[in-house]
Amino acid sequence: MKAIKVIKPFEVEIVEVEKPKIEKSTDVIVKITSGGICGSDMQIYNGTNSLATYPRIIGHEFGGIVVEVGEKVTSVKIGDKVAVDPVVSCGECYACKIGRHNVCSTLEVMGVHRDGGFSEFVKADEKNIHKFHTDFDESLLGLVEPYTIGMQINNRLQTTSKDKILIMGAGPIGIAALQVAKSRDAKVIITDIVKERLNKAKDMGADETVLVTEEDLKERLGKFTDGEGIPVIIDTVCTPSSFEESVQLACPAGRIVVIGLKNQPSNITMADITKKELTIVGSRLNCNCFDQVIEQFEKGKLNPEKLMTKAYNYKDIIEALTMIKEHPQDVLKVVLKFED
Ligand SMILES: [Zn+2]
Ligand SMILES: [Zn+2]
């Protein structure tokens, strides 16, 4: 079978590899129909992903149709449309035992730490396979994972309809978090430095948008909250200064979620947190969010087709990567279709 392999930074090839076989009784083999290209795939390609090793079959956003199942598999059957959760955990460590396997001490992500989903067939354990109950568009099956990131963020914040939320950054993660927050009837104000992205965010339900290069965010937040200050912040900009800004902007008793993986420090004091008794939480990957997202897709409460900027055949991976590299501001999600 064919697969997309990053041999080393800036060298990507369509290679011939062995098709996976059922080995364990809980194995499932999926014929991939769709994959989403993520910022972290771009980083693996560019050599800037500190977690990845080479050579690597990339892709952690993927889905398709079940073609083979091990003898003990009961939750899916041949022909089911599914999305595959790329998070692989041990089941034994503290985090796993308390039900937070997405931060397992020996966590591996398919497509990053081990081979991923940009290939014609993928094998995964039954527990990583999540099925659709309707005849969902095959080209969108790979977009469940990016929405699980948005779902996890909102789950960590326990977003409700009472919340007013500031989302910093209207890239794919900001947009996914926005759609999930809106599906819970929260009010959302979203920022970016690119006007087109904000137009897109507005189209996807943002109550207000702020072009931070031209407008005063603090003033707009004052109006948005009747002078109260913003109680919930999702920082998808993920720079040391955006974290500092979040802590400054949050109102007393506010909640902040951070998702960045950079290890440069931010200048935040204990008093900044204590005085306002802020709740600052991290959000990583997803913890059992696949079924929640699939349900919302099928109910039409989350609209992945709006996130998709363009689709390419997987054999045109170089063209797809080049497009993302050259037009980062126009791209939300580029999808690869795995067809001949
Ligand atoms: Zn991703
Ligand atoms: Zn574990």
CSV table of C-alpha atoms in Angstrom, one decimal, residues 19-32 64-74 76-80 82 121-126 129:
chain,number,residue,atom,x,y,z
A,19,LYS,CA,-0.3,-3.3,4.4
A,20,PRO,CA,-1.2,-3.9,8.1
A,21,LYS,CA,-2.5,-7.3,9.2
A,22,ILE,CA,-4.8,-8.2,12.1
A,23,GLU,CA,-2.5,-9.5,14.9
A,24,LYS,CA,-4.4,-8.9,18.1
A,25,SER,CA,-8.0,-9.9,18.6
A,26,THR,CA,-9.0,-6.2,19.2
A,27,ASP,CA,-7.3,-4.9,16.0
A,28,VAL,CA,-9.3,-3.0,13.4
A,29,ILE,CA,-8.1,-2.2,9.9
A,30,VAL,CA,-9.5,1.0,8.3
A,31,LYS,CA,-9.3,1.9,4.7
A,32,ILE,CA,-8.5,5.6,4.9
A,64,GLY,CA,-12.3,5.9,6.7
A,65,ILE,CA,-14.1,2.7,6.4
A,66,VAL,CA,-13.6,-0.5,8.4
A,67,VAL,CA,-12.4,-3.3,6.2
A,68,GLU,CA,-11.2,-6.0,8.7
A,69,VAL,CA,-11.7,-6.7,12.4
A,70,GLY,CA,-10.1,-9.0,15.0
A,71,GLU,CA,-12.3,-11.7,16.5
A,72,LYS,CA,-13.0,-9.9,19.7
A,73,VAL,CA,-14.1,-6.6,18.1
A,74,THR,CA,-17.7,-5.8,18.9
A,76,VAL,CA,-17.5,-1.7,14.9
A,77,LYS,CA,-18.0,-4.0,11.8
A,78,ILE,CA,-16.8,-4.1,8.2
A,79,GLY,CA,-18.3,-1.2,6.2
A,80,ASP,CA,-18.7,1.2,9.2
A,82,VAL,CA,-15.1,5.7,11.4
A,121,PHE,CA,-4.8,1.4,5.4
A,122,VAL,CA,-4.3,1.9,9.1
A,123,LYS,CA,-4.5,-0.6,11.9
A,124,ALA,CA,-5.6,0.6,15.4
A,125,ASP,CA,-7.0,-0.9,18.5
A,126,GLU,CA,-10.8,-1.1,18.7
A,129,ILE,CA,-12.0,3.6,16.6
